[in-house]
Amino acid sequence: MKILLSAYLDHNLGDDLFVDYFAEHYRDHEIHLICDDYFILNPQLGKRTNVTKVGTKQAFFAMVTMDALVLIGGSIFQDVPAFYKYDYLRNALVTLARLLGRHVYIIGCNIGPIRSKGGKRISQYCLSMANAISVRDSVSTALLESWKCRTPYLEAADLVFSYPFRPTHHRTATCKRLGLSIINLRRSDRETNSYIEKLTDLAIKHLESHCDHEVLLFGFNGGNENDGVAIAKIMAAISRHGARATPYQYDPGTAINDYLTLLSNCDYVVCSRFHSLRSEE
């Protein structure tokens, strides 16, 4: 079977895990991943022999030869006017797939918040054209119910929690570690500064209260969202404790299992990004 796969990517750990898990689960099928040729896939994805990149424009031509279109995971239904052009492209591809008689599946997403009539129409159209939907939270389920969505849907755990992770090594260090999952907020200056101050204060108080502990700062997105920006601000603020604070930015070259191992070897984790909940083995 040939599957055209649409995912957020952007060098985001959670989305790379979605794609890697999907490609492994359907390892006997051809996966054609929508991303431009210049986009650098994580090495673990790049080594998947059943995964082939197909450009955004070429995806429309490729759809003719596909058996199904899959839209996978994350917050892919949001009411953000700046992203409407991508939503329209997605809806056009979904329309083409259905006109060609292909199945469309939406897996592991959440919906909203959606406040405008335009944003509601864009999302409702895509959801109504799918053959089946799975959402990862009760709020999205309630929204589909309130919209009287006719497409079959169900609520299921996020795909990341099914990822077959095995630590590459077990920690030998005796000092305890606090892991902080950091997100580069794109909110008002007041909200962003408040968030940075809160995480900085937490890190400092922990290090001062536990002289033999370490703090690891994890940035899950190394793409456009770039969590490294927020991490740099926190590291600058706790510079006097620098020897016991270490940043770990996920980027295109990061080994997925090594990164997850670092996270799972923390004794405590404060989760800003949802997928940092995957820290437990």
mmCIF file of C-alpha atoms in Angstrom:
data_model
loop_
_atom_site.group_PDB
_atom_site.id
_atom_site.type_symbol
_atom_site.label_atom_id
_atom_site.label_comp_id
_atom_site.label_asym_id
_atom_site.label_seq_id
_atom_site.Cartn_x
_atom_site.Cartn_y
_atom_site.Cartn_z
ATOM 1 C CA MET A 1 0.000 0.000 0.000
ATOM 2 C CA LYS A 2 1.170 3.540 -0.770
ATOM 3 C CA ILE A 3 0.458 6.135 1.914
ATOM 4 C CA LEU A 4 0.875 9.895 1.547
ATOM 5 C CA LEU A 5 1.743 11.203 5.017
ATOM 6 C CA SER A 6 1.360 14.785 6.217
ATOM 7 C CA ALA A 7 3.034 15.795 9.501
ATOM 8 C CA TYR A 8 4.147 19.029 11.163
ATOM 9 C CA LEU A 9 7.866 18.112 11.384
ATOM 10 C CA ASP A 10 9.839 21.416 11.905
ATOM 11 C CA HIS A 11 12.567 19.468 13.756
ATOM 12 C CA ASN A 12 10.138 18.883 16.600
ATOM 13 C CA LEU A 13 10.830 15.777 18.683
ATOM 14 C CA GLY A 14 7.154 14.895 19.161
ATOM 15 C CA ASP A 15 6.370 15.050 15.458
ATOM 16 C CA ASP A 16 9.496 13.086 14.532
ATOM 17 C CA LEU A 17 8.346 10.413 16.980
ATOM 18 C CA PHE A 18 4.916 10.374 15.276
ATOM 19 C CA VAL A 19 6.488 9.765 11.880
ATOM 20 C CA ASP A 20 9.041 7.237 13.142
ATOM 21 C CA TYR A 21 6.364 5.241 14.965
ATOM 22 C CA PHE A 22 4.027 5.323 11.959
ATOM 23 C CA ALA A 23 6.799 4.250 9.573
ATOM 24 C CA GLU A 24 7.764 1.367 11.848
ATOM 25 C CA HIS A 25 4.166 0.249 12.337
ATOM 26 C CA TYR A 26 3.628 0.246 8.553
ATOM 27 C CA ARG A 27 7.142 -0.883 7.668
ATOM 28 C CA ASP A 28 5.843 -3.182 4.905
ATOM 29 C CA HIS A 29 4.177 -0.248 3.127
ATOM 30 C CA GLU A 30 5.485 2.743 1.184
ATOM 31 C CA ILE A 31 5.334 5.995 3.145
ATOM 32 C CA HIS A 32 5.606 9.185 1.080
ATOM 33 C CA LEU A 33 6.271 11.989 3.549
ATOM 34 C CA ILE A 34 5.280 15.493 2.486
ATOM 35 C CA CYS A 35 8.276 17.782 2.953
ATOM 36 C CA ASP A 36 10.405 19.774 0.568
ATOM 37 C CA ASP A 37 13.607 18.205 -0.708
ATOM 38 C CA TYR A 38 15.845 20.671 1.157
ATOM 39 C CA PHE A 39 14.270 19.726 4.513
ATOM 40 C CA ILE A 40 16.712 17.665 6.577
ATOM 41 C CA LEU A 41 15.047 14.666 8.184
ATOM 42 C CA ASN A 42 16.281 13.320 11.496
ATOM 43 C CA PRO A 43 18.845 10.576 10.707
ATOM 44 C CA GLN A 44 16.590 7.948 12.271
ATOM 45 C CA LEU A 45 13.815 8.871 9.834
ATOM 46 C CA GLY A 46 16.243 9.230 6.954
ATOM 47 C CA LYS A 47 17.377 5.626 7.397
ATOM 48 C CA ARG A 48 13.825 4.306 7.037
ATOM 49 C CA THR A 49 13.855 2.459 3.728
ATOM 50 C CA ASN A 50 10.070 2.697 3.408
ATOM 51 C CA VAL A 51 10.023 6.511 3.794
ATOM 52 C CA THR A 52 10.415 8.774 0.749
ATOM 53 C CA LYS A 53 10.213 12.557 0.714
ATOM 54 C CA VAL A 54 7.772 14.255 -1.650
ATOM 55 C CA GLY A 55 7.546 18.028 -2.102
ATOM 56 C CA THR A 56 4.452 20.000 -1.129
ATOM 57 C CA LYS A 57 3.495 20.771 -4.740
ATOM 58 C CA GLN A 58 4.447 17.313 -5.976
ATOM 59 C CA ALA A 59 2.158 15.772 -3.341
ATOM 60 C CA PHE A 60 -0.887 16.743 -5.430
ATOM 61 C CA PHE A 61 0.458 14.833 -8.429
ATOM 62 C CA ALA A 62 1.599 11.941 -6.234
ATOM 63 C CA MET A 63 -1.875 11.586 -4.726
ATOM 64 C CA VAL A 64 -3.030 9.987 -7.978
ATOM 65 C CA THR A 65 -0.828 6.950 -7.282
ATOM 66 C CA MET A 66 -1.543 6.706 -3.548
ATOM 67 C CA ASP A 67 -3.954 4.440 -1.706
ATOM 68 C CA ALA A 68 -4.541 6.735 1.270
ATOM 69 C CA LEU A 69 -3.776 10.146 2.735
ATOM 70 C CA VAL A 70 -2.909 10.327 6.442
ATOM 71 C CA LEU A 71 -2.720 13.537 8.473
ATOM 72 C CA ILE A 72 -0.829 12.735 11.640
ATOM 73 C CA GLY A 73 -0.794 14.252 15.021
ATOM 74 C CA GLY A 74 -0.364 17.266 17.095
ATOM 75 C CA SER A 75 -2.142 20.598 17.189
ATOM 76 C CA ILE A 76 -2.880 20.653 13.465
ATOM 77 C CA PHE A 77 -6.309 22.300 13.804
ATOM 78 C CA GLN A 78 -5.837 25.789 15.195
ATOM 79 C CA ASP A 79 -7.405 29.125 14.439
ATOM 80 C CA VAL A 80 -4.292 31.052 13.387
ATOM 81 C CA PRO A 81 -4.861 33.408 10.412
ATOM 82 C CA ALA A 82 -1.140 33.388 9.553
ATOM 83 C CA PHE A 83 -1.415 29.632 8.931
ATOM 84 C CA TYR A 84 -4.634 29.697 6.907
ATOM 85 C CA LYS A 85 -2.686 29.301 3.648
ATOM 86 C CA TYR A 86 -1.374 25.956 4.902
ATOM 87 C CA ASP A 87 -4.869 24.965 6.025
ATOM 88 C CA TYR A 88 -6.245 25.728 2.558
ATOM 89 C CA LEU A 89 -3.483 23.641 0.946
ATOM 90 C CA ARG A 90 -4.271 20.767 3.308
ATOM 91 C CA ASN A 91 -7.977 20.997 2.557
ATOM 92 C CA ALA A 92 -7.289 21.068 -1.179
ATOM 93 C CA LEU A 93 -5.206 17.885 -0.890
ATOM 94 C CA VAL A 94 -7.915 16.203 1.198
ATOM 95 C CA THR A 95 -10.509 17.174 -1.421
ATOM 96 C CA LEU A 96 -8.364 15.739 -4.221
ATOM 97 C CA ALA A 97 -7.886 12.495 -2.291
ATOM 98 C CA ARG A 98 -11.616 12.031 -1.830
ATOM 99 C CA LEU A 99 -12.378 12.924 -5.461
ATOM 100 C CA LEU A 100 -9.899 10.215 -6.463
ATOM 101 C CA GLY A 101 -11.705 7.753 -4.221
ATOM 102 C CA ARG A 102 -8.845 7.518 -1.714
ATOM 103 C CA HIS A 103 -9.318 7.191 2.034
ATOM 104 C CA VAL A 104 -8.321 10.040 4.353
ATOM 105 C CA TYR A 105 -7.379 9.385 7.974
ATOM 106 C CA ILE A 106 -6.627 11.944 10.693
ATOM 107 C CA ILE A 107 -4.617 10.413 13.542
ATOM 108 C CA GLY A 108 -3.665 11.621 17.017
ATOM 109 C CA CYS A 109 -4.616 15.288 16.691
ATOM 110 C CA ASN A 110 -6.223 17.814 18.978
ATOM 111 C CA ILE A 111 -8.564 20.556 17.822
ATOM 112 C CA GLY A 112 -8.620 24.173 18.888
ATOM 113 C CA PRO A 113 -8.907 26.599 20.338
ATOM 114 C CA ILE A 114 -11.055 27.817 17.438
ATOM 115 C CA ARG A 115 -12.858 31.097 17.943
ATOM 116 C CA SER A 116 -13.515 32.644 14.520
ATOM 117 C CA LYS A 117 -16.160 31.581 12.016
ATOM 118 C CA GLY A 118 -13.504 31.323 9.304
ATOM 119 C CA GLY A 119 -11.269 29.079 11.391
ATOM 120 C CA LYS A 120 -14.245 26.919 12.290
ATOM 121 C CA ARG A 121 -15.243 26.482 8.639
ATOM 122 C CA ILE A 122 -11.687 25.537 7.607
ATOM 123 C CA SER A 123 -11.356 22.862 10.305
ATOM 124 C CA GLN A 124 -14.890 21.522 9.970
ATOM 125 C CA TYR A 125 -14.468 21.060 6.237
ATOM 126 C CA CYS A 126 -11.296 18.969 6.599
ATOM 127 C CA LEU A 127 -12.762 16.873 9.412
ATOM 128 C CA SER A 128 -15.964 16.251 7.483
ATOM 129 C CA MET A 129 -14.019 14.969 4.462
ATOM 130 C CA ALA A 130 -12.055 12.361 6.439
ATOM 131 C CA ASN A 131 -13.026 8.710 6.640
ATOM 132 C CA ALA A 132 -12.008 8.410 10.296
ATOM 133 C CA ILE A 133 -10.514 10.606 13.035
ATOM 134 C CA SER A 134 -8.696 9.929 16.290
ATOM 135 C CA VAL A 135 -8.168 12.762 18.782
ATOM 136 C CA ARG A 136 -5.935 12.731 21.831
ATOM 137 C CA ASP A 137 -7.955 14.722 24.368
ATOM 138 C CA SER A 138 -11.473 15.042 25.780
ATOM 139 C CA VAL A 139 -11.812 18.711 24.798
ATOM 140 C CA SER A 140 -11.447 17.795 21.122
ATOM 141 C CA THR A 141 -13.988 15.011 21.572
ATOM 142 C CA ALA A 142 -16.444 17.455 23.122
ATOM 143 C CA LEU A 143 -15.862 19.891 20.268
ATOM 144 C CA LEU A 144 -16.582 17.221 17.648
ATOM 145 C CA GLU A 145 -19.739 16.310 19.549
ATOM 146 C CA SER A 146 -20.881 19.934 19.672
ATOM 147 C CA TRP A 147 -20.232 20.252 15.935
ATOM 148 C CA LYS A 148 -22.256 17.076 15.337
ATOM 149 C CA CYS A 149 -19.365 15.676 13.307
ATOM 150 C CA ARG A 150 -20.561 12.825 11.097
ATOM 151 C CA THR A 151 -17.120 11.380 10.470
ATOM 152 C CA PRO A 152 -16.436 8.379 12.756
ATOM 153 C CA TYR A 153 -14.107 9.487 15.551
ATOM 154 C CA LEU A 154 -12.620 8.191 18.757
ATOM 155 C CA GLU A 155 -10.467 9.456 21.602
ATOM 156 C CA ALA A 156 -7.173 7.645 22.111
ATOM 157 C CA ALA A 157 -3.841 8.211 23.824
ATOM 158 C CA ASP A 158 -1.239 10.319 22.058
ATOM 159 C CA LEU A 159 0.843 8.239 19.635
ATOM 160 C CA VAL A 160 4.056 9.161 21.447
ATOM 161 C CA PHE A 161 3.018 7.017 24.411
ATOM 162 C CA SER A 162 3.051 3.972 22.118
ATOM 163 C CA TYR A 163 6.556 4.721 20.871
ATOM 164 C CA PRO A 164 8.754 1.625 21.461
ATOM 165 C CA PHE A 165 11.523 3.423 23.328
ATOM 166 C CA ARG A 166 14.391 1.513 24.924
ATOM 167 C CA PRO A 167 17.128 3.475 26.752
ATOM 168 C CA THR A 168 20.488 3.331 24.992
ATOM 169 C CA HIS A 169 22.225 3.255 28.367
ATOM 170 C CA HIS A 170 21.441 3.463 32.072
ATOM 171 C CA ARG A 171 22.753 6.272 34.208
ATOM 172 C CA THR A 172 25.701 5.595 36.467
ATOM 173 C CA ALA A 173 25.978 9.075 38.046
ATOM 174 C CA THR A 174 24.881 9.276 41.675
ATOM 175 C CA CYS A 175 23.704 12.907 41.679
ATOM 176 C CA LYS A 176 20.010 13.464 41.080
ATOM 177 C CA ARG A 177 18.776 15.323 38.012
ATOM 178 C CA LEU A 178 15.909 17.722 37.470
ATOM 179 C CA GLY A 179 14.795 17.930 33.841
ATOM 180 C CA LEU A 180 13.050 21.086 32.638
ATOM 181 C CA SER A 181 11.154 20.885 29.366
ATOM 182 C CA ILE A 182 11.345 24.408 27.925
ATOM 183 C CA ILE A 183 9.100 25.948 25.284
ATOM 184 C CA ASN A 184 9.807 29.142 23.378
ATOM 185 C CA LEU A 185 6.481 30.849 23.987
ATOM 186 C CA ARG A 186 5.066 33.108 21.310
ATOM 187 C CA ARG A 187 2.815 35.083 23.575
ATOM 188 C CA SER A 188 2.791 38.641 24.862
ATOM 189 C CA ASP A 189 6.006 39.962 26.414
ATOM 190 C CA ARG A 190 4.350 39.863 29.840
ATOM 191 C CA GLU A 191 3.373 36.185 29.527
ATOM 192 C CA THR A 192 6.711 35.163 28.026
ATOM 193 C CA ASN A 193 8.760 36.990 30.651
ATOM 194 C CA SER A 194 6.619 35.546 33.442
ATOM 195 C CA TYR A 195 7.198 32.032 32.100
ATOM 196 C CA ILE A 196 10.980 32.512 31.780
ATOM 197 C CA GLU A 197 11.163 33.991 35.292
ATOM 198 C CA LYS A 198 9.161 31.106 36.755
ATOM 199 C CA LEU A 199 11.377 28.414 35.194
ATOM 200 C CA THR A 200 14.535 30.348 36.097
ATOM 201 C CA ASP A 201 13.407 30.719 39.705
ATOM 202 C CA LEU A 202 12.559 27.027 39.886
ATOM 203 C CA ALA A 203 15.995 26.036 38.549
ATOM 204 C CA ILE A 204 17.880 28.370 40.894
ATOM 205 C CA LYS A 205 15.943 27.315 43.994
ATOM 206 C CA HIS A 206 16.455 23.664 43.175
ATOM 207 C CA LEU A 207 20.201 24.059 42.652
ATOM 208 C CA GLU A 208 20.619 26.146 45.799
ATOM 209 C CA SER A 209 18.585 23.705 47.887
ATOM 210 C CA HIS A 210 20.402 20.640 46.554
ATOM 211 C CA CYS A 211 24.127 21.251 46.149
ATOM 212 C CA ASP A 212 24.687 17.801 44.624
ATOM 213 C CA HIS A 213 21.888 17.972 42.013
ATOM 214 C CA GLU A 214 21.986 18.877 38.325
ATOM 215 C CA VAL A 215 19.446 20.634 36.106
ATOM 216 C CA LEU A 216 19.012 19.629 32.466
ATOM 217 C CA LEU A 217 17.130 21.992 30.149
ATOM 218 C CA PHE A 218 15.418 20.269 27.211
ATOM 219 C CA GLY A 219 14.287 22.049 24.061
ATOM 220 C CA PHE A 220 12.114 19.769 21.953
ATOM 221 C CA ASN A 221 11.899 22.058 18.932
ATOM 222 C CA GLY A 222 15.000 23.027 16.966
ATOM 223 C CA GLY A 223 13.089 24.477 14.009
ATOM 224 C CA ASN A 224 11.084 27.655 13.587
ATOM 225 C CA GLU A 225 9.756 27.590 17.147
ATOM 226 C CA ASN A 226 13.353 27.144 18.396
ATOM 227 C CA ASP A 227 13.120 26.373 22.103
ATOM 228 C CA GLY A 228 16.835 27.153 22.299
ATOM 229 C CA VAL A 229 15.971 30.869 22.455
ATOM 230 C CA ALA A 230 14.144 30.416 25.763
ATOM 231 C CA ILE A 231 16.798 28.022 27.064
ATOM 232 C CA ALA A 232 19.537 30.600 26.396
ATOM 233 C CA LYS A 233 17.674 33.191 28.483
ATOM 234 C CA ILE A 234 17.352 30.804 31.417
ATOM 235 C CA MET A 235 20.974 29.668 31.164
ATOM 236 C CA ALA A 236 22.120 33.305 31.226
ATOM 237 C CA ALA A 237 20.066 33.949 34.352
ATOM 238 C CA ILE A 238 21.503 30.933 36.210
ATOM 239 C CA SER A 239 25.071 31.393 34.989
ATOM 240 C CA ARG A 240 26.543 31.218 38.469
ATOM 241 C CA HIS A 241 25.279 27.638 38.648
ATOM 242 C CA GLY A 242 26.427 26.918 35.112
ATOM 243 C CA ALA A 243 28.527 23.891 35.947
ATOM 244 C CA ARG A 244 25.439 22.067 37.194
ATOM 245 C CA ALA A 245 23.039 23.211 34.465
ATOM 246 C CA THR A 246 23.201 21.784 30.948
ATOM 247 C CA PRO A 247 21.107 22.643 27.855
ATOM 248 C CA TYR A 248 19.984 19.909 25.461
ATOM 249 C CA GLN A 249 18.477 21.235 22.247
ATOM 250 C CA TYR A 250 16.813 18.784 19.867
ATOM 251 C CA ASP A 251 17.922 19.509 16.309
ATOM 252 C CA PRO A 252 18.054 17.754 12.902
ATOM 253 C CA GLY A 253 21.123 15.716 13.849
ATOM 254 C CA THR A 254 20.024 14.576 17.313
ATOM 255 C CA ALA A 255 19.821 10.813 17.888
ATOM 256 C CA ILE A 256 16.230 10.278 19.028
ATOM 257 C CA ASN A 257 16.918 7.389 21.426
ATOM 258 C CA ASP A 258 19.905 9.156 23.005
ATOM 259 C CA TYR A 259 17.761 12.234 23.618
ATOM 260 C CA LEU A 260 14.922 10.214 25.111
ATOM 261 C CA THR A 261 17.453 8.350 27.270
ATOM 262 C CA LEU A 262 18.732 11.627 28.721
ATOM 263 C CA LEU A 263 15.181 12.637 29.504
ATOM 264 C CA SER A 264 14.244 9.291 31.049
ATOM 265 C CA ASN A 265 17.370 9.337 33.233
ATOM 266 C CA CYS A 266 16.112 12.433 35.059
ATOM 267 C CA ASP A 267 14.766 11.848 38.563
ATOM 268 C CA TYR A 268 12.216 14.647 38.214
ATOM 269 C CA VAL A 269 10.799 16.346 35.130
ATOM 270 C CA VAL A 270 8.860 19.587 34.865
ATOM 271 C CA CYS A 271 6.859 19.365 31.655
ATOM 272 C CA SER A 272 6.201 22.494 29.591
ATOM 273 C CA ARG A 273 5.914 20.603 26.329
ATOM 274 C CA PHE A 274 3.278 17.883 26.420
ATOM 275 C CA HIS A 275 5.527 15.183 24.969
ATOM 276 C CA SER A 276 8.028 15.532 27.807
ATOM 277 C CA LEU A 277 5.562 13.330 29.704
ATOM 278 C CA ARG A 278 7.236 10.547 27.679
ATOM 279 C CA SER A 279 10.143 10.790 30.143
ATOM 280 C CA GLU A 280 9.050 7.635 31.959
ATOM 281 C CA GLU A 281 10.493 4.373 30.592
#
